[in-house]
Amino acid sequence: MSNDILFSVQNGIGIIQLNRPQALNALTHDMCIPLEQHLRSWAKDAAVRAVIIKGSGEKAFCAGGDIRKLADRGPDGVQYRKSFWYDEYRCNTLIGEYPKPFIALIDGIFMGGGVGLSVHGSHRIISEFAHFAMPETGIGLFPDVGGTYFLPRCPGELGVYLGLTGARLKGADILTAGVATHFVPRASMAALEQGLIDAAPTDKAGIDAVVAKFATDPGPSQLAERKTEIDRRFGGESVAAVMAALEADPSPFSIEQAGIIRAKSPTSVKLTFAQLRRGRSLSLRDCMKLEWRICNHVAVGHDFYEGVRAVIIDKDHKPKWQPARLEDVTDAEIEAYFAPVSDGELLFD
């Protein structure tokens, strides 16, 4: 088994350590397979009472998936994408349905795939060094790993705001969005982990009692202060309505957000909006099934590869999106992303 992900059990607590600090603990398919195996085994093991997941190093919990590898256009890339997304989404679902407390200790960057490994758990504990984002619209993708489920369940229209703009959050703002449940300073994270291991709590209340000994107030939230404005600007029933609301408002915030959205993949923006509206009424499993369909359609399009080229490979940050304008993306084109795919549906054991 790869040393990129480590597993141990200490006093009845299963410990998962993402161990690629040189790559910001980016998730690979070789990590997903043993992760699912251990989670399923621990779920059935009465001696394991809870699970902790954490990242190695001080920079990142998990910065996402290995995007370069996912964007490989060759035959190997095709198979890797399908295998990675399939097994990653199964892991996301397993975490969301886990029968035991699942505690993410997030002391650094967590974006994309890293969010999928944490946000669905019962406890998401951040430090002052946690940085959250779902930046997929900027690379021609969409907020997956359960974004269809958790973003519509953020307070008000915060999920739409985060999904369309890829806004980055820190500290109190992550709590305001509902992405994290507790704030614990980095200086106390190791003591919190040891406290959980020593106490070996068996339920949410027991974990809450341990976390309460270390949790502190992260201070004021700028996101909370802007929430009313965000709800008003991002509450429209179409991307056109959202853009009209932003572009009719002369405030610096609205002007900035309109510009940010216009720079993203127009297809990704409209796809994300439709995805999040559908996700409001779907179960986590149904959201993940939908994302499996979407990612397979995205993988045969243009914008994902162009976005990765512009942002990650060449880093010229000048993507040539097709279509290039929001106004040129039709409803029929977006609807096609939700259609069944030839490889069949995402299945669960």
Tab-separated table of C-alpha atoms in Angstrom:
chain	number	residue	atom	x	y	z
A	1	MET	CA	0.000	0.000	0.000
A	2	SER	CA	1.232	3.510	-0.805
A	3	ASN	CA	2.658	5.711	1.928
A	4	ASP	CA	0.666	8.592	0.412
A	5	ILE	CA	-2.128	7.752	2.853
A	6	LEU	CA	-1.572	6.203	6.284
A	7	PHE	CA	-3.945	4.339	8.576
A	8	SER	CA	-3.781	3.409	12.249
A	9	VAL	CA	-6.090	2.738	15.182
A	10	GLN	CA	-5.345	4.307	18.563
A	11	ASN	CA	-7.530	3.517	21.551
A	12	GLY	CA	-10.523	2.812	19.350
A	13	ILE	CA	-10.070	5.848	17.094
A	14	GLY	CA	-9.294	5.214	13.431
A	15	ILE	CA	-6.691	7.689	12.174
A	16	ILE	CA	-6.347	8.598	8.486
A	17	GLN	CA	-3.369	10.736	7.500
A	18	LEU	CA	-3.088	12.188	4.001
A	19	ASN	CA	0.660	12.004	3.477
A	20	ARG	CA	1.704	13.926	0.367
A	21	PRO	CA	2.843	17.208	1.950
A	22	GLN	CA	5.107	17.986	-1.019
A	23	ALA	CA	1.960	17.969	-3.202
A	24	LEU	CA	-0.267	19.705	-0.632
A	25	ASN	CA	-1.746	16.273	0.135
A	26	ALA	CA	-3.499	16.233	-3.242
A	27	LEU	CA	-5.746	13.205	-3.627
A	28	THR	CA	-4.949	10.425	-6.114
A	29	HIS	CA	-6.807	7.307	-7.163
A	30	ASP	CA	-4.222	5.180	-5.359
A	31	MET	CA	-5.290	6.932	-2.147
A	32	CYS	CA	-9.032	6.551	-2.745
A	33	ILE	CA	-8.964	2.759	-2.944
A	34	PRO	CA	-7.458	2.022	0.515
A	35	LEU	CA	-9.447	4.906	1.992
A	36	GLU	CA	-12.726	3.280	1.015
A	37	GLN	CA	-11.492	-0.130	2.160
A	38	HIS	CA	-10.504	1.110	5.615
A	39	LEU	CA	-13.665	3.150	6.099
A	40	ARG	CA	-15.835	0.150	5.261
A	41	SER	CA	-13.810	-2.119	7.534
A	42	TRP	CA	-13.894	0.329	10.454
A	43	ALA	CA	-17.629	0.892	10.030
A	44	LYS	CA	-18.185	-2.799	10.810
A	45	ASP	CA	-15.541	-3.020	13.555
A	46	ALA	CA	-17.059	-2.502	17.007
A	47	ALA	CA	-13.596	-1.738	18.382
A	48	VAL	CA	-13.391	1.418	16.232
A	49	ARG	CA	-15.642	4.076	17.743
A	50	ALA	CA	-14.812	7.126	15.607
A	51	VAL	CA	-12.563	8.226	12.739
A	52	ILE	CA	-10.172	11.182	12.470
A	53	ILE	CA	-8.783	12.419	9.142
A	54	LYS	CA	-5.918	14.918	8.901
A	55	GLY	CA	-3.185	16.082	6.539
A	56	SER	CA	0.602	15.966	6.816
A	57	GLY	CA	2.611	19.175	7.015
A	58	GLU	CA	1.545	22.707	7.847
A	59	LYS	CA	0.376	23.952	4.436
A	60	ALA	CA	-2.598	21.823	3.502
A	61	PHE	CA	-5.234	19.404	4.685
A	62	CYS	CA	-5.815	18.469	1.033
A	63	ALA	CA	-5.596	20.919	-1.854
A	64	GLY	CA	-7.821	18.798	-4.113
A	65	GLY	CA	-7.419	16.111	-6.732
A	66	ASP	CA	-4.400	15.641	-8.966
A	67	ILE	CA	-5.741	17.930	-11.694
A	68	ARG	CA	-2.803	17.546	-14.081
A	69	LYS	CA	-3.343	13.806	-14.197
A	70	LEU	CA	-7.104	14.204	-14.555
A	71	ALA	CA	-6.580	16.462	-17.563
A	72	ASP	CA	-4.383	13.989	-19.465
A	73	ARG	CA	-6.059	13.615	-22.876
A	74	GLY	CA	-4.345	10.306	-23.686
A	75	PRO	CA	-5.893	6.822	-23.288
A	76	ASP	CA	-4.393	6.460	-19.818
A	77	GLY	CA	-5.993	9.740	-18.805
A	78	VAL	CA	-9.436	8.598	-19.936
A	79	GLN	CA	-9.336	5.510	-17.747
A	80	TYR	CA	-7.761	7.383	-14.833
A	81	ARG	CA	-10.509	10.013	-14.848
A	82	LYS	CA	-13.283	7.454	-14.827
A	83	SER	CA	-11.683	5.350	-12.086
A	84	PHE	CA	-10.716	8.326	-9.940
A	85	TRP	CA	-14.056	10.109	-10.070
A	86	TYR	CA	-15.996	6.894	-9.559
A	87	ASP	CA	-14.078	5.841	-6.457
A	88	GLU	CA	-13.689	9.378	-5.104
A	89	TYR	CA	-17.441	9.941	-5.256
A	90	ARG	CA	-18.047	6.627	-3.493
A	91	CYS	CA	-15.708	7.785	-0.701
A	92	ASN	CA	-17.508	11.138	-0.439
A	93	THR	CA	-20.822	9.335	-0.093
A	94	LEU	CA	-19.451	6.872	2.440
A	95	ILE	CA	-18.202	9.729	4.623
A	96	GLY	CA	-21.582	11.459	4.428
A	97	GLU	CA	-23.414	8.280	5.444
A	98	TYR	CA	-20.834	7.089	7.956
A	99	PRO	CA	-22.390	5.329	10.962
A	100	LYS	CA	-19.742	6.622	13.366
A	101	PRO	CA	-18.411	10.104	14.154
A	102	PHE	CA	-16.103	11.324	11.389
A	103	ILE	CA	-13.805	14.145	12.471
A	104	ALA	CA	-11.782	16.221	10.001
A	105	LEU	CA	-8.889	18.209	11.494
A	106	ILE	CA	-8.341	20.925	8.888
A	107	ASP	CA	-5.155	22.902	9.481
A	108	GLY	CA	-4.388	24.394	6.089
A	109	ILE	CA	-5.700	24.535	2.525
A	110	PHE	CA	-8.752	22.448	1.696
A	111	MET	CA	-10.216	22.833	-1.742
A	112	GLY	CA	-12.107	20.642	-4.191
A	113	GLY	CA	-11.300	17.028	-3.388
A	114	GLY	CA	-10.106	18.038	0.076
A	115	VAL	CA	-13.524	19.487	0.795
A	116	GLY	CA	-15.085	16.204	-0.291
A	117	LEU	CA	-13.018	14.353	2.321
A	118	SER	CA	-14.172	16.615	5.139
A	119	VAL	CA	-17.395	18.547	4.611
A	120	HIS	CA	-19.645	15.473	4.712
A	121	GLY	CA	-18.319	14.329	8.098
A	122	SER	CA	-19.987	14.951	11.446
A	123	HIS	CA	-17.229	17.294	12.713
A	124	ARG	CA	-15.187	19.701	10.557
A	125	ILE	CA	-12.676	21.478	12.765
A	126	ILE	CA	-10.613	24.289	11.237
A	127	SER	CA	-7.622	26.303	12.414
A	128	GLU	CA	-6.679	29.886	11.588
A	129	PHE	CA	-4.633	28.486	8.693
A	130	ALA	CA	-7.574	26.804	6.981
A	131	HIS	CA	-8.352	28.119	3.498
A	132	PHE	CA	-11.516	26.899	1.767
A	133	ALA	CA	-12.580	27.196	-1.858
A	134	MET	CA	-14.483	25.381	-4.570
A	135	PRO	CA	-12.675	26.973	-7.542
A	136	GLU	CA	-13.827	24.613	-10.283
A	137	THR	CA	-15.626	27.118	-12.527
A	138	GLY	CA	-12.218	28.719	-13.124
A	139	ILE	CA	-10.866	25.552	-14.765
A	140	GLY	CA	-13.917	24.558	-16.784
A	141	LEU	CA	-15.149	22.025	-14.257
A	142	PHE	CA	-17.974	22.221	-11.684
A	143	PRO	CA	-18.074	22.011	-7.854
A	144	ASP	CA	-18.210	18.255	-7.438
A	145	VAL	CA	-17.304	15.912	-4.511
A	146	GLY	CA	-20.796	16.540	-3.174
A	147	GLY	CA	-20.978	20.252	-3.949
A	148	THR	CA	-24.390	19.511	-5.448
A	149	TYR	CA	-25.480	18.549	-1.937
A	150	PHE	CA	-23.637	20.777	0.529
A	151	LEU	CA	-23.549	24.087	-1.345
A	152	PRO	CA	-27.367	24.424	-1.622
A	153	ARG	CA	-27.495	23.741	2.130
A	154	CYS	CA	-25.236	26.652	3.018
A	155	PRO	CA	-27.235	29.497	4.615
A	156	GLY	CA	-29.224	31.581	2.156
A	157	GLU	CA	-27.517	31.967	-1.214
A	158	LEU	CA	-23.962	31.559	0.082
A	159	GLY	CA	-23.619	28.259	-1.772
A	160	VAL	CA	-24.475	29.843	-5.112
A	161	TYR	CA	-22.010	32.652	-4.399
A	162	LEU	CA	-19.237	30.203	-3.492
A	163	GLY	CA	-19.961	27.886	-6.412
A	164	LEU	CA	-20.102	30.543	-9.124
A	165	THR	CA	-17.217	32.745	-7.964
A	166	GLY	CA	-14.880	30.190	-6.356
A	167	ALA	CA	-14.454	32.644	-3.471
A	168	ARG	CA	-11.833	31.727	-0.875
A	169	LEU	CA	-12.804	31.721	2.780
A	170	LYS	CA	-10.826	31.735	6.020
A	171	GLY	CA	-11.604	31.442	9.723
A	172	ALA	CA	-14.989	32.688	10.817
A	173	ASP	CA	-16.229	32.876	7.226
A	174	ILE	CA	-15.843	29.102	6.840
A	175	LEU	CA	-18.024	28.646	9.917
A	176	THR	CA	-20.581	31.145	8.616
A	177	ALA	CA	-20.884	29.141	5.395
A	178	GLY	CA	-21.555	25.982	7.401
A	179	VAL	CA	-18.544	24.245	5.878
A	180	ALA	CA	-16.865	23.921	9.290
A	181	THR	CA	-18.433	23.148	12.653
A	182	HIS	CA	-15.703	24.319	15.069
A	183	PHE	CA	-12.633	26.554	15.253
A	184	VAL	CA	-9.549	25.372	17.141
A	185	PRO	CA	-6.220	27.257	16.923
A	186	ARG	CA	-3.303	25.404	15.351
A	187	ALA	CA	-1.477	25.526	18.685
A	188	SER	CA	-4.236	23.348	20.185
A	189	MET	CA	-4.837	20.932	17.305
A	190	ALA	CA	-2.407	18.239	18.472
A	191	ALA	CA	-3.798	18.408	22.001
A	192	LEU	CA	-7.336	18.126	20.616
A	193	GLU	CA	-6.404	15.030	18.631
A	194	GLN	CA	-4.799	13.443	21.674
A	195	GLY	CA	-7.794	14.415	23.799
A	196	LEU	CA	-10.114	12.638	21.377
A	197	ILE	CA	-7.904	9.550	21.387
A	198	ASP	CA	-7.704	9.493	25.186
A	199	ALA	CA	-11.449	10.010	25.667
A	200	ALA	CA	-12.444	7.655	22.825
A	201	PRO	CA	-15.987	9.085	22.669
A	202	THR	CA	-18.639	6.969	20.991
A	203	ASP	CA	-21.157	9.597	19.911
A	204	LYS	CA	-21.503	13.197	18.765
A	205	ALA	CA	-22.167	14.489	22.271
A	206	GLY	CA	-18.986	12.908	23.590
A	207	ILE	CA	-16.923	14.409	20.789
A	208	ASP	CA	-18.561	17.798	21.246
A	209	ALA	CA	-17.564	17.734	24.917
A	210	VAL	CA	-13.904	17.128	24.049
A	211	VAL	CA	-13.863	19.701	21.242
A	212	ALA	CA	-15.466	22.311	23.518
A	213	LYS	CA	-12.362	22.253	25.710
A	214	PHE	CA	-10.233	23.503	22.818
A	215	ALA	CA	-12.626	25.471	20.593
A	216	THR	CA	-12.387	29.264	20.561
A	217	ASP	CA	-14.120	32.200	18.891
A	218	PRO	CA	-12.482	32.946	15.516
A	219	GLY	CA	-13.659	36.551	15.601
A	220	PRO	CA	-16.001	38.469	13.303
A	221	SER	CA	-17.084	37.137	9.929
A	222	GLN	CA	-17.023	39.426	6.913
A	223	LEU	CA	-19.155	36.882	5.091
A	224	ALA	CA	-21.853	37.184	7.754
A	225	GLU	CA	-21.807	40.949	7.316
A	226	ARG	CA	-22.289	40.557	3.557
A	227	LYS	CA	-24.835	37.760	3.703
A	228	THR	CA	-27.905	39.959	3.171
A	229	GLU	CA	-26.274	41.534	0.126
A	230	ILE	CA	-25.198	38.136	-1.220
A	231	ASP	CA	-28.685	36.703	-0.746
A	232	ARG	CA	-30.150	39.621	-2.653
A	233	ARG	CA	-27.687	39.494	-5.560
A	234	PHE	CA	-27.389	35.709	-5.914
A	235	GLY	CA	-31.005	34.738	-5.294
A	236	GLY	CA	-32.201	34.958	-8.889
A	237	GLU	CA	-33.677	31.964	-10.687
A	238	SER	CA	-31.139	32.056	-13.515
A	239	VAL	CA	-27.557	33.096	-14.150
A	240	ALA	CA	-28.910	35.941	-16.255
A	241	ALA	CA	-30.915	37.182	-13.265
A	242	VAL	CA	-27.889	36.953	-10.976
A	243	MET	CA	-25.714	38.852	-13.435
A	244	ALA	CA	-28.397	41.481	-13.967
A	245	ALA	CA	-28.635	42.029	-10.207
A	246	LEU	CA	-24.862	42.317	-9.852
A	247	GLU	CA	-24.346	44.558	-12.864
A	248	ALA	CA	-27.179	46.891	-11.881
A	249	ASP	CA	-25.572	47.502	-8.491
A	250	PRO	CA	-22.774	50.107	-8.393
A	251	SER	CA	-21.219	48.788	-5.167
A	252	PRO	CA	-17.566	47.688	-5.436
A	253	PHE	CA	-18.491	44.214	-4.184
A	254	SER	CA	-21.098	43.602	-6.885
A	255	ILE	CA	-18.876	45.019	-9.616
A	256	GLU	CA	-16.038	42.745	-8.500
A	257	GLN	CA	-18.214	39.616	-8.347
A	258	ALA	CA	-19.692	40.260	-11.788
A	259	GLY	CA	-16.192	40.550	-13.219
A	260	ILE	CA	-15.059	37.382	-11.472
A	261	ILE	CA	-17.991	35.384	-12.843
A	262	ARG	CA	-17.528	36.767	-16.368
A	263	ALA	CA	-13.923	35.493	-16.307
A	264	LYS	CA	-14.939	31.912	-15.466
A	265	SER	CA	-15.942	29.275	-17.984
A	266	PRO	CA	-19.412	30.381	-19.142
A	267	THR	CA	-20.475	26.762	-19.503
A	268	SER	CA	-19.215	25.919	-16.013
A	269	VAL	CA	-21.018	28.898	-14.493
A	270	LYS	CA	-24.368	27.964	-16.015
A	271	LEU	CA	-23.839	24.277	-15.304
A	272	THR	CA	-22.986	25.006	-11.664
A	273	PHE	CA	-26.078	27.134	-11.193
A	274	ALA	CA	-28.332	24.421	-12.632
A	275	GLN	CA	-26.547	21.744	-10.612
A	276	LEU	CA	-27.023	23.591	-7.317
A	277	ARG	CA	-30.678	24.312	-7.972
A	278	ARG	CA	-31.293	20.605	-8.601
A	279	GLY	CA	-29.331	19.627	-5.528
A	280	ARG	CA	-31.678	21.486	-3.189
A	281	SER	CA	-34.136	18.587	-3.139
A	282	LEU	CA	-31.842	15.589	-3.705
A	283	SER	CA	-30.289	13.147	-1.245
A	284	LEU	CA	-26.504	12.931	-1.026
A	285	ARG	CA	-26.533	9.695	-3.030
A	286	ASP	CA	-28.644	11.195	-5.776
A	287	CYS	CA	-26.385	14.254	-5.862
A	288	MET	CA	-23.331	12.047	-6.297
A	289	LYS	CA	-25.053	10.075	-9.067
A	290	LEU	CA	-25.778	13.363	-10.804
A	291	GLU	CA	-22.161	14.480	-10.471
A	292	TRP	CA	-20.988	11.200	-11.998
A	293	ARG	CA	-23.082	11.970	-15.063
A	294	ILE	CA	-21.856	15.559	-15.231
A	295	CYS	CA	-18.152	14.738	-14.935
A	296	ASN	CA	-18.363	12.187	-17.740
A	297	HIS	CA	-19.920	14.778	-20.032
A	298	VAL	CA	-17.418	17.458	-18.977
A	299	ALA	CA	-14.569	15.053	-19.779
A	300	VAL	CA	-15.489	14.982	-23.476
A	301	GLY	CA	-15.844	18.751	-23.751
A	302	HIS	CA	-13.372	21.587	-24.311
A	303	ASP	CA	-13.336	23.904	-21.322
A	304	PHE	CA	-11.917	21.551	-18.669
A	305	TYR	CA	-8.729	20.925	-20.647
A	306	GLU	CA	-8.442	24.572	-21.647
A	307	GLY	CA	-8.926	25.721	-18.054
A	308	VAL	CA	-6.268	23.350	-16.732
A	309	ARG	CA	-3.896	24.464	-19.483
A	310	ALA	CA	-4.387	28.152	-18.713
A	311	VAL	CA	-4.375	27.972	-14.918
A	312	ILE	CA	-2.197	24.985	-13.999
A	313	ILE	CA	0.038	23.990	-16.933
A	314	ASP	CA	0.951	27.115	-18.938
A	315	LYS	CA	-0.232	29.483	-16.188
A	316	ASP	CA	-0.974	32.269	-18.660
A	317	HIS	CA	-4.411	32.682	-17.049
A	318	LYS	CA	-5.890	33.466	-20.451
A	319	PRO	CA	-8.310	30.620	-21.140
A	320	LYS	CA	-10.155	30.609	-24.446
A	321	TRP	CA	-13.547	29.313	-23.379
A	322	GLN	CA	-15.990	27.794	-25.877
A	323	PRO	CA	-18.503	29.421	-25.911
A	324	ALA	CA	-16.779	32.583	-24.732
A	325	ARG	CA	-19.844	34.379	-23.327
A	326	LEU	CA	-22.513	33.435	-20.821
A	327	GLU	CA	-25.139	34.628	-23.272
A	328	ASP	CA	-24.031	32.035	-25.837
A	329	VAL	CA	-24.524	28.981	-23.586
A	330	THR	CA	-27.987	27.549	-24.232
A	331	ASP	CA	-30.314	25.828	-21.782
A	332	ALA	CA	-30.319	22.749	-24.018
A	333	GLU	CA	-26.531	22.510	-23.810
A	334	ILE	CA	-26.680	22.621	-20.012
A	335	GLU	CA	-29.511	20.094	-19.835
A	336	ALA	CA	-27.384	17.600	-21.774
A	337	TYR	CA	-24.872	17.422	-18.907
A	338	PHE	CA	-27.492	15.743	-16.707
A	339	ALA	CA	-28.285	12.953	-19.183
A	340	PRO	CA	-27.320	9.317	-18.459
A	341	VAL	CA	-23.885	8.216	-19.671
A	342	SER	CA	-22.804	5.128	-21.594
A	343	ASP	CA	-20.689	3.822	-18.708
A	344	GLY	CA	-23.781	3.466	-16.527
A	345	GLU	CA	-24.669	5.033	-13.206
A	346	LEU	CA	-22.576	5.477	-10.083
A	347	LEU	CA	-23.334	2.439	-7.923
A	348	PHE	CA	-23.033	1.899	-4.184
A	349	ASP	CA	-22.538	-1.332	-2.260
